[in-house]
Short mmCIF file of C-alpha atoms in Angstrom, two decimals:
data_model
loop_
_atom_site.label_atom_id
_atom_site.label_comp_id
_atom_site.label_asym_id
_atom_site.label_seq_id
_atom_site.Cartn_x
_atom_site.Cartn_y
_atom_site.Cartn_z
CA MET I 289 0.13 0.23 -0.41
CA THR I 290 3.07 2.37 0.81
CA ARG I 291 5.17 2.16 -2.36
CA TYR I 292 1.17 2.37 -4.68
CA ALA I 293 -0.02 5.90 -2.06
CA LEU I 294 3.85 6.96 -3.60
CA ARG I 295 2.43 7.15 -7.18
CA LYS I 296 -1.19 8.04 -6.63
CA LEU I 297 0.23 11.48 -4.61
CA LYS I 298 -0.96 14.44 -5.17
CA ILE I 299 -0.42 18.14 -3.58
CA MET I 300 -2.79 20.47 -4.77
CA MET I 301 -2.19 25.12 -3.60
CA HIS I 302 -5.63 26.48 -3.69
CA GLU I 303 -5.11 30.99 -3.76
CA ASN I 304 -6.18 30.65 -0.36
CA GLY I 305 -3.18 29.39 0.35
CA LEU I 306 -4.43 25.84 1.54
CA LYS I 307 -2.62 22.95 0.59
CA SER I 308 -4.93 19.50 -0.43
CA ILE I 309 -3.27 16.59 -0.56
CA LEU I 310 -4.20 13.56 -2.18
CA ILE I 311 -3.42 10.50 -2.19
CA ASN I 312 -5.87 7.70 -3.96
CA ASN I 313 -5.97 4.28 -3.05
CA ARG I 314 -8.94 2.86 -5.21
CA SER I 315 -8.65 -1.13 -2.94
CA ASP I 316 -9.28 0.54 0.40
CA PHE I 317 -12.70 -0.08 1.24
CA ILE I 318 -12.22 3.64 3.84
CA ALA I 319 -10.91 6.92 4.03
CA SER I 320 -9.51 9.58 6.68
CA LEU I 321 -9.52 12.90 6.12
CA PHE I 322 -7.26 15.01 8.24
CA VAL I 323 -7.03 19.41 8.22
CA TYR I 324 -3.99 20.65 10.37
CA VAL I 325 -4.45 23.45 11.73
CA ARG I 326 -0.80 25.08 12.78
CA VAL I 327 -1.46 26.48 15.28
CA GLY I 328 -1.09 24.64 19.31
CA SER I 329 0.69 25.85 22.31
CA VAL I 330 3.53 28.12 20.99
CA ASN I 331 1.38 31.13 19.86
CA GLU I 332 -0.22 31.61 23.04
CA LYS I 333 0.76 33.94 25.72
CA LEU I 334 1.37 33.12 28.94
CA SER I 335 -2.03 35.04 29.23
CA GLN I 336 -4.00 33.05 27.24
CA LEU I 337 -1.63 28.78 27.60
CA GLY I 338 -4.04 26.11 26.56
CA ILE I 339 -6.13 27.86 24.00
CA SER I 340 -5.72 26.14 21.37
CA HIS I 341 -6.67 22.58 23.52
CA PHE I 342 -9.98 24.63 24.19
CA LEU I 343 -10.49 26.00 20.86
CA GLU I 344 -10.55 21.79 20.04
CA HIS I 345 -12.92 21.40 22.31
CA LEU I 346 -15.46 24.50 20.81
CA MET I 347 -15.31 23.81 17.70
CA PHE I 348 -17.47 21.32 17.66
CA LYS I 349 -20.07 22.86 19.76
CA GLY I 350 -21.83 24.35 16.80
CA SER I 351 -21.53 25.76 13.46
CA LYS I 352 -23.16 27.41 10.90
CA ASN I 353 -24.95 24.54 9.14
CA TYR I 354 -24.97 21.50 12.49
CA SER I 355 -26.05 22.87 15.64
CA VAL I 356 -24.25 21.06 18.86
CA ASN I 357 -22.12 17.78 18.33
CA LEU I 358 -24.79 16.89 15.29
CA MET I 359 -21.83 16.85 12.73
CA ILE I 360 -20.73 14.44 15.62
CA ARG I 361 -23.36 12.66 15.94
CA ASN I 362 -23.95 12.79 11.53
CA ILE I 363 -20.45 10.65 11.76
CA GLU I 364 -20.49 7.90 14.02
CA SER I 365 -23.83 7.35 12.03
CA MET I 366 -22.17 6.44 9.00
CA GLY I 367 -19.64 4.23 10.46
CA GLY I 368 -16.98 6.62 11.31
CA GLU I 369 -15.36 8.25 14.01
CA ILE I 370 -14.20 11.56 14.11
CA ASN I 371 -12.20 12.01 16.70
CA ALA I 372 -8.87 15.73 17.88
CA ALA I 373 -6.26 17.05 19.35
CA THR I 374 -3.52 19.76 20.29
CA SER I 375 0.21 19.51 19.97
CA LYS I 376 2.46 22.64 20.85
CA GLU I 377 2.92 23.50 17.03
CA TYR I 378 -0.42 22.22 15.46
CA THR I 379 -3.97 21.53 16.18
CA MET I 380 -5.78 18.03 14.34
CA TYR I 381 -8.93 17.04 13.05
CA TYR I 382 -9.29 13.39 11.61
CA MET I 383 -11.50 10.92 10.93
CA ASN I 384 -12.25 8.38 8.73
CA VAL I 385 -15.81 6.97 6.87
CA GLN I 386 -16.94 4.07 4.98
CA LYS I 387 -15.83 5.07 0.75
CA ASP I 388 -18.85 6.53 0.24
CA TYR I 389 -19.78 9.44 3.22
CA LEU I 390 -16.46 11.21 2.38
CA GLU I 391 -18.24 13.29 0.89
CA LYS I 392 -20.92 14.29 3.09
CA GLY I 393 -17.26 13.80 5.81
CA ILE I 394 -15.66 16.94 3.72
CA MET I 395 -18.73 18.47 4.02
CA MET I 396 -19.08 18.82 7.30
CA LEU I 397 -16.46 18.86 9.03
CA GLY I 398 -15.87 22.31 6.63
CA ASP I 399 -18.65 23.80 7.92
CA THR I 400 -18.04 23.40 10.98
CA MET I 401 -13.93 24.40 10.15
CA GLN I 402 -15.12 27.23 8.57
CA ASN I 403 -18.50 29.27 9.88
CA PRO I 404 -18.02 28.35 13.93
CA ILE I 405 -20.45 29.75 15.81
CA PHE I 406 -19.31 29.46 19.24
CA PRO I 407 -22.19 29.80 21.40
CA GLN I 408 -21.73 31.17 25.25
CA ASN I 409 -23.30 28.70 26.83
CA GLU I 410 -21.56 25.64 25.38
CA ILE I 411 -17.71 28.09 25.91
CA ASP I 412 -18.93 27.38 29.83
CA ILE I 413 -19.97 23.70 29.49
CA GLU I 414 -17.11 23.16 27.70
CA ARG I 415 -15.39 24.85 30.73
CA LYS I 416 -16.07 21.93 32.85
CA VAL I 417 -15.57 19.64 30.77
CA VAL I 418 -11.87 21.14 29.83
CA ILE I 419 -11.07 22.00 33.51
CA GLU I 420 -12.17 18.17 34.52
CA GLU I 421 -9.71 17.47 31.74
CA ILE I 422 -7.54 19.75 33.70
CA ARG I 423 -7.25 18.84 37.90
CA ARG I 424 -6.86 14.76 36.13
CA TYR I 425 -4.48 15.40 34.18
CA TYR I 426 -1.69 16.80 37.14
CA ASP I 427 -2.89 13.61 39.02
CA ASN I 428 -1.04 11.82 36.26
CA PRO I 429 2.53 11.51 37.60
CA ARG I 430 3.95 11.14 33.98
CA ALA I 431 2.27 14.11 32.71
CA VAL I 432 3.92 16.32 34.97
CA LEU I 433 7.34 14.89 34.66
CA TYR I 434 6.72 15.86 30.42
CA GLU I 435 6.00 19.44 31.30
CA LYS I 436 8.80 19.98 34.10
CA PHE I 437 10.85 18.56 31.72
CA TYR I 438 10.06 20.77 29.03
CA GLU I 439 9.98 23.79 31.74
CA THR I 440 13.69 22.37 32.09
CA ILE I 441 14.95 21.93 28.54
CA TYR I 442 13.54 25.45 26.55
CA ALA I 443 14.63 27.60 29.03
CA GLU I 444 13.48 31.15 26.17
CA SER I 445 11.45 28.93 22.89
CA PHE I 446 7.61 28.82 23.49
CA LEU I 447 7.85 25.50 23.13
CA LYS I 448 7.91 25.63 26.55
CA ASN I 449 4.81 26.30 26.96
CA SER I 450 2.25 23.53 28.80
CA VAL I 451 -0.68 21.93 26.03
CA ILE I 452 -3.08 21.30 28.75
CA GLY I 453 -2.83 25.81 29.68
CA THR I 454 -3.79 26.07 33.83
CA SER I 455 -7.55 25.25 34.91
CA GLN I 456 -8.10 29.78 36.04
CA ILE I 457 -6.78 31.08 32.88
CA ILE I 458 -9.69 28.06 31.16
CA ALA I 459 -12.12 29.18 33.75
CA ASN I 460 -11.30 33.14 32.52
CA ILE I 461 -10.90 33.16 29.39
CA SER I 462 -13.88 35.63 27.71
CA ARG I 463 -15.64 34.34 23.88
CA GLU I 464 -14.21 37.42 22.81
CA GLU I 465 -10.70 36.23 22.90
CA ILE I 466 -12.33 32.84 21.46
CA CYS I 467 -13.34 34.18 18.74
CA SER I 468 -10.19 36.39 17.43
CA TYR I 469 -7.31 33.72 18.60
CA TYR I 470 -9.48 31.61 15.72
CA LYS I 471 -9.64 34.71 13.27
CA THR I 472 -6.43 34.78 13.74
CA HIS I 473 -4.64 31.24 13.15
CA TYR I 474 -7.56 29.64 12.06
CA ILE I 475 -6.79 30.30 8.04
CA PRO I 476 -5.88 28.79 5.04
CA ALA I 477 -2.66 29.89 4.46
CA LYS I 478 -1.64 27.18 7.93
CA MET I 479 -3.69 24.89 6.57
CA ILE I 480 -3.47 21.60 5.00
CA VAL I 481 -6.53 18.97 4.55
CA VAL I 482 -4.68 16.10 3.66
CA VAL I 483 -7.49 12.61 1.64
CA SER I 484 -5.61 9.28 1.95
CA GLY I 485 -8.23 5.93 0.45
CA ASN I 486 -10.57 4.72 -1.57
CA PHE I 487 -12.14 7.70 -2.73
CA SER I 488 -13.51 9.44 -6.45
CA GLU I 489 -10.35 12.49 -6.76
CA SER I 490 -12.35 14.67 -9.02
CA THR I 491 -14.96 13.91 -6.63
CA VAL I 492 -13.00 15.29 -3.50
CA LYS I 493 -11.21 17.86 -5.53
CA LYS I 494 -14.65 19.57 -6.02
CA ASN I 495 -15.18 18.77 -2.29
CA ILE I 496 -12.11 21.05 -0.56
CA ASN I 497 -12.95 23.12 -3.23
CA GLU I 498 -16.66 23.74 -2.44
CA THR I 499 -15.29 24.01 0.96
CA PHE I 500 -12.05 24.92 2.84
CA GLY I 501 -10.92 26.47 -0.76
CA ARG I 502 -13.45 28.99 0.13
CA PHE I 503 -11.99 29.79 3.39
CA GLU I 504 -11.01 33.86 2.88
CA LYS I 505 -7.97 34.52 2.44
CA SER I 506 -5.64 36.25 5.38
CA THR I 507 -1.91 37.84 6.63
CA LEU I 508 0.45 34.82 7.61
CA PRO I 509 0.19 36.59 11.78
CA ALA I 510 3.75 36.39 13.03
CA GLU I 511 5.65 33.14 14.36
CA PRO I 512 6.41 32.48 17.71
CA SER I 513 10.75 31.73 18.25
CA LEU I 514 10.73 27.19 18.27
CA ILE I 515 14.78 27.57 18.73
CA GLU I 516 15.81 27.42 21.74
CA LYS I 517 20.11 28.20 22.32
CA VAL I 518 22.16 26.07 23.76
CA HIS I 519 22.49 26.09 27.87
CA ASN I 520 23.49 23.49 30.96
CA GLY I 521 21.49 21.67 31.99
CA LYS I 522 19.42 21.07 35.50
CA ASP I 523 18.48 18.13 37.24
CA VAL I 524 14.79 19.11 38.71
CA ILE I 525 13.92 16.69 41.02
CA GLU I 526 10.43 16.80 42.99
CA TYR I 527 8.70 14.28 45.13
CA GLY I 528 5.40 13.14 45.19
CA ARG I 529 3.11 9.65 45.97
CA MET I 530 5.09 7.74 43.40
CA LYS I 531 5.82 3.87 44.77
CA VAL I 532 8.80 4.15 42.04
CA GLY I 533 11.51 7.24 40.38
CA GLN I 534 10.62 7.78 37.24
CA MET I 535 13.00 10.30 34.80
CA LEU I 536 13.48 12.15 32.17
CA THR I 537 17.42 12.72 30.74
CA GLY I 538 17.49 14.61 27.65
CA PHE I 539 18.91 17.32 25.28
CA LEU I 540 18.77 19.53 22.42
CA VAL I 541 19.69 19.00 19.39
CA THR I 542 20.11 22.72 17.67
CA ASN I 543 20.95 23.49 14.14
CA ILE I 544 19.56 20.32 12.54
CA ASN I 545 19.42 20.03 9.17
CA GLU I 546 17.67 17.92 7.17
CA ASN I 547 20.01 15.05 6.36
CA ASP I 548 20.96 15.12 10.63
CA ILE I 549 16.79 14.04 11.47
CA TYR I 550 17.56 10.73 9.10
CA VAL I 551 20.67 10.25 11.32
CA ALA I 552 18.80 10.81 14.86
CA ASN I 553 16.81 8.39 13.97
CA LEU I 554 19.08 5.72 13.37
CA ALA I 555 21.29 7.46 16.28
CA VAL I 556 18.28 7.20 19.24
CA SER I 557 17.31 3.82 18.07
CA VAL I 558 20.67 1.91 18.99
CA LEU I 559 20.16 4.31 22.37
CA GLY I 560 17.76 3.03 23.75
CA VAL I 561 14.96 1.60 21.59
CA GLY I 562 14.51 -2.09 22.29
CA ARG I 563 15.74 -4.96 24.12
CA ASN I 564 19.02 -4.65 21.74
CA SER I 565 19.98 -0.73 22.38
CA ARG I 566 22.62 0.36 24.48
CA LEU I 567 21.04 1.31 27.39
CA TYR I 568 18.36 -1.36 27.84
CA ARG I 569 22.05 -4.39 27.61
CA ILE I 570 23.10 -2.36 29.62
CA LEU I 571 21.16 -0.24 32.50
CA TYR I 572 18.08 -3.07 32.54
CA GLU I 573 19.93 -6.84 31.66
CA LYS I 574 23.25 -6.25 33.34
CA LYS I 575 23.05 -4.29 35.73
CA HIS I 576 20.61 -4.58 36.73
CA LEU I 577 19.56 -0.26 37.22
CA VAL I 578 15.74 0.25 35.81
CA TYR I 579 12.63 -1.60 35.25
CA SER I 580 13.41 -0.19 31.99
CA ILE I 581 13.93 2.59 30.31
CA GLY I 582 13.74 4.31 26.02
CA ALA I 583 14.57 6.53 24.85
CA PHE I 584 12.54 8.50 21.08
CA PHE I 585 14.09 12.42 19.24
CA SER I 586 11.46 14.38 19.34
CA ILE I 587 11.65 16.77 16.47
CA GLY I 588 8.78 20.07 14.97
CA LYS I 589 9.94 22.64 13.10
CA GLY I 590 12.12 23.95 15.69
CA THR I 591 15.09 23.39 17.60
CA GLY I 592 14.41 19.56 18.64
CA ASN I 593 15.58 17.64 21.43
CA ILE I 594 16.65 13.54 21.37
CA CYS I 595 15.00 12.57 25.54
CA ILE I 596 15.27 8.97 27.80
CA SER I 597 12.45 8.13 29.33
CA SER I 598 13.42 5.60 32.74
CA VAL I 599 11.38 4.13 35.37
CA PHE I 600 14.11 3.12 38.76
CA ASP I 601 14.79 2.46 41.92
CA SER I 602 15.04 5.75 43.71
CA LYS I 603 18.73 4.50 45.30
CA ASN I 604 19.72 3.97 41.60
CA ILE I 605 19.52 7.10 40.42
CA GLU I 606 22.73 8.51 40.34
CA GLU I 607 24.02 6.08 38.60
CA ILE I 608 21.61 5.24 35.92
CA LYS I 609 22.59 9.40 34.89
CA SER I 610 26.18 8.41 35.05
CA GLU I 611 25.29 5.76 32.71
CA ILE I 612 23.21 7.01 30.45
CA LYS I 613 26.11 10.11 29.87
CA ASN I 614 28.78 6.72 29.77
CA GLN I 615 27.06 4.81 26.74
CA ILE I 616 26.58 8.00 24.56
CA GLU I 617 29.86 9.45 25.26
CA SER I 618 30.88 5.40 24.94
CA ILE I 619 29.22 5.75 21.21
CA ILE I 620 31.82 8.82 20.48
CA ASP I 621 35.02 7.06 21.26
CA ASP I 622 34.60 4.20 19.26
CA GLY I 623 31.83 4.15 17.05
CA ILE I 624 29.19 0.69 16.76
CA THR I 625 29.85 -2.51 15.94
CA LYS I 626 28.23 -3.41 12.67
CA GLU I 627 25.97 -5.33 14.04
CA GLU I 628 24.35 -2.85 16.24
CA LEU I 629 24.28 -0.42 13.34
CA LYS I 630 22.65 -3.73 10.27
CA ARG I 631 20.16 -4.21 13.19
CA SER I 632 18.48 -1.20 14.58
CA LYS I 633 18.86 -0.63 10.24
CA LEU I 634 15.79 -2.31 10.29
CA VAL I 635 14.21 -1.90 13.81
CA VAL I 636 13.81 1.29 12.65
CA LYS I 637 12.78 0.31 8.38
CA THR I 638 10.43 -2.12 10.14
CA ASP I 639 8.35 0.35 12.31
CA TRP I 640 8.43 2.73 9.51
CA TYR I 641 6.41 0.88 7.49
CA PHE I 642 4.42 -0.22 10.14
CA SER I 643 3.79 2.76 11.05
CA LEU I 644 2.07 3.16 6.91
CA GLU I 645 -0.19 0.52 7.19
CA THR I 646 -3.72 2.18 7.01
CA SER I 647 -4.91 5.13 5.13
CA PHE I 648 -4.43 7.06 8.97
CA ASP I 649 -2.03 6.21 9.38
CA ILE I 650 -0.63 7.74 6.21
CA ALA I 651 -2.41 10.19 5.63
CA GLU I 652 -1.11 11.50 9.67
CA LEU I 653 2.52 10.91 8.31
CA TYR I 654 2.00 13.40 5.61
CA GLY I 655 0.01 15.69 7.42
CA PHE I 656 2.81 15.48 9.60
CA TRP I 657 6.16 16.16 7.07
CA HIS I 658 4.38 19.11 5.12
CA LEU I 659 3.63 20.87 8.66
CA MET I 660 6.68 20.77 9.18
CA GLY I 661 8.49 21.43 6.28
CA ILE I 662 10.59 18.61 4.96
CA PRO I 663 7.27 16.90 2.06
CA GLU I 664 9.84 14.87 0.69
CA PHE I 665 11.21 12.86 3.89
CA MET I 666 8.25 10.37 3.45
CA ILE I 667 10.00 9.36 0.05
CA LYS I 668 13.22 9.51 1.51
CA PHE I 669 13.37 7.74 4.47
CA ILE I 670 13.97 4.14 3.85
CA LYS I 671 16.76 4.74 1.43
CA LYS I 672 18.28 8.12 3.43
CA ILE I 673 18.50 5.26 6.69
CA ASP I 674 19.59 2.16 4.42
CA VAL I 675 23.16 4.81 3.77
CA ILE I 676 23.30 5.99 7.31
CA THR I 677 27.84 4.44 8.72
CA ILE I 678 28.82 3.86 11.63
CA ASP I 679 30.52 7.46 11.07
CA ASP I 680 27.14 9.47 11.02
CA ILE I 681 26.11 8.09 14.41
CA ARG I 682 29.52 9.08 15.98
CA TYR I 683 29.68 12.19 14.25
CA PHE I 684 25.67 12.95 14.81
CA PHE I 685 25.80 12.58 19.05
CA LYS I 686 29.73 14.34 18.41
CA LYS I 687 27.91 17.23 16.50
CA HIS I 688 24.75 18.01 19.18
CA TYR I 689 25.88 15.94 22.54
CA LEU I 690 27.73 17.44 25.66
CA PRO I 691 27.83 16.17 29.52
CA GLU I 692 26.38 19.60 30.66
CA ILE I 693 23.83 20.06 28.19
CA ILE I 694 22.13 16.81 29.77
CA SER I 695 18.44 18.00 31.52
CA ASN I 696 18.01 15.19 34.30
CA VAL I 697 14.15 15.31 35.69
CA ALA I 698 12.84 12.77 37.69
CA LEU I 699 9.87 12.04 40.01
CA LEU I 700 10.47 10.02 43.36
CA PRO I 701 8.67 8.65 45.88
CA LYS I 702 8.49 11.21 48.93
CA THR I 703 6.61 14.87 49.11
CA ARG I 704 9.78 17.21 49.49
CA SER I 705 11.29 19.53 45.64
CA TYR I 706 14.38 20.83 45.01
CA ILE I 707 16.45 22.16 41.88
CA CYS I 708 19.99 21.05 41.63
CA ARG I 709 23.47 22.58 40.20
#
């Protein structure tokens, strides 16, 4: 399906600034629709934290042609599903429908996003829903850990902004500010519409032109700063109602170029993805320092980061920090084996193919990489992974890693907090 999808890809730029991507597979039974909007917590002032996420909820609370939740009920009555999500750099709306109902789905979602009415009573009702979501979010130690990690590793960039926001802000933000935020950011030049699966190309083009293609062209607002300068890391420890320790260890990946993105996927796999990774073999199997450990690479339009997640007995925390540094520095100094490189390439490529199994997966990934401004990523990925060498892995860590820039943010089972260094 992946190779077929690549051959059938069509990209259109509309007069109002909208980009649409059509990925046709006539053998599929369903079709998926994604709408990416380039707005998230990075676009928020400190007095607005959480407004992007709140607005995502409110988009389904009535539009010109659909009363409250009517679009959702219509989609579900057709055997489809619809949802949305907010991140630091974008908000996305997506649906899966049986292929015969795609046209109706596009028309409904287009109206919902172009003509929301934001009734005051629905805003007040949804405030309570979102405030409860915030309360439950901060009752989750893992969520708190990630909030602290991003606050720590990003000192200046708007990437430190919380997506979920605060109860106080959501309780007091006005309808006028919500409407103004919507008008500023929900504009066609900040949107990408992706359709993947089984559909008539001519019909879908017509549907998009008659809905998203008619959004009024607007001036792009100023973009937030997403570049973080290299700075010394911190050791942050918080204590709470925990049975075991949890920690995020990470460092910024600055001045990254396109080639670094491909190498990063493989470098992180060697370091901490799966049971054959360096960190798992040494910290879990050999030294028994952790209950679990893994690494991932986070990338967007701005400064990315490499993060290592570990769960452990609190008494091991300092040895874990030291051993993570040892393993990264060992790769820089001594490289990796041919077997490690071969195995990691196999893991990365297999995961890549699994990530493109469905029309939904394909639409999500194409939309993301086009939004990030690297549309060729989808086509180049496998070829780029195939040619990465041991020296490429070493150079990547040597270029981006310094021991003094590592931050460790931990939650341990006690009741006090402090910041080291």
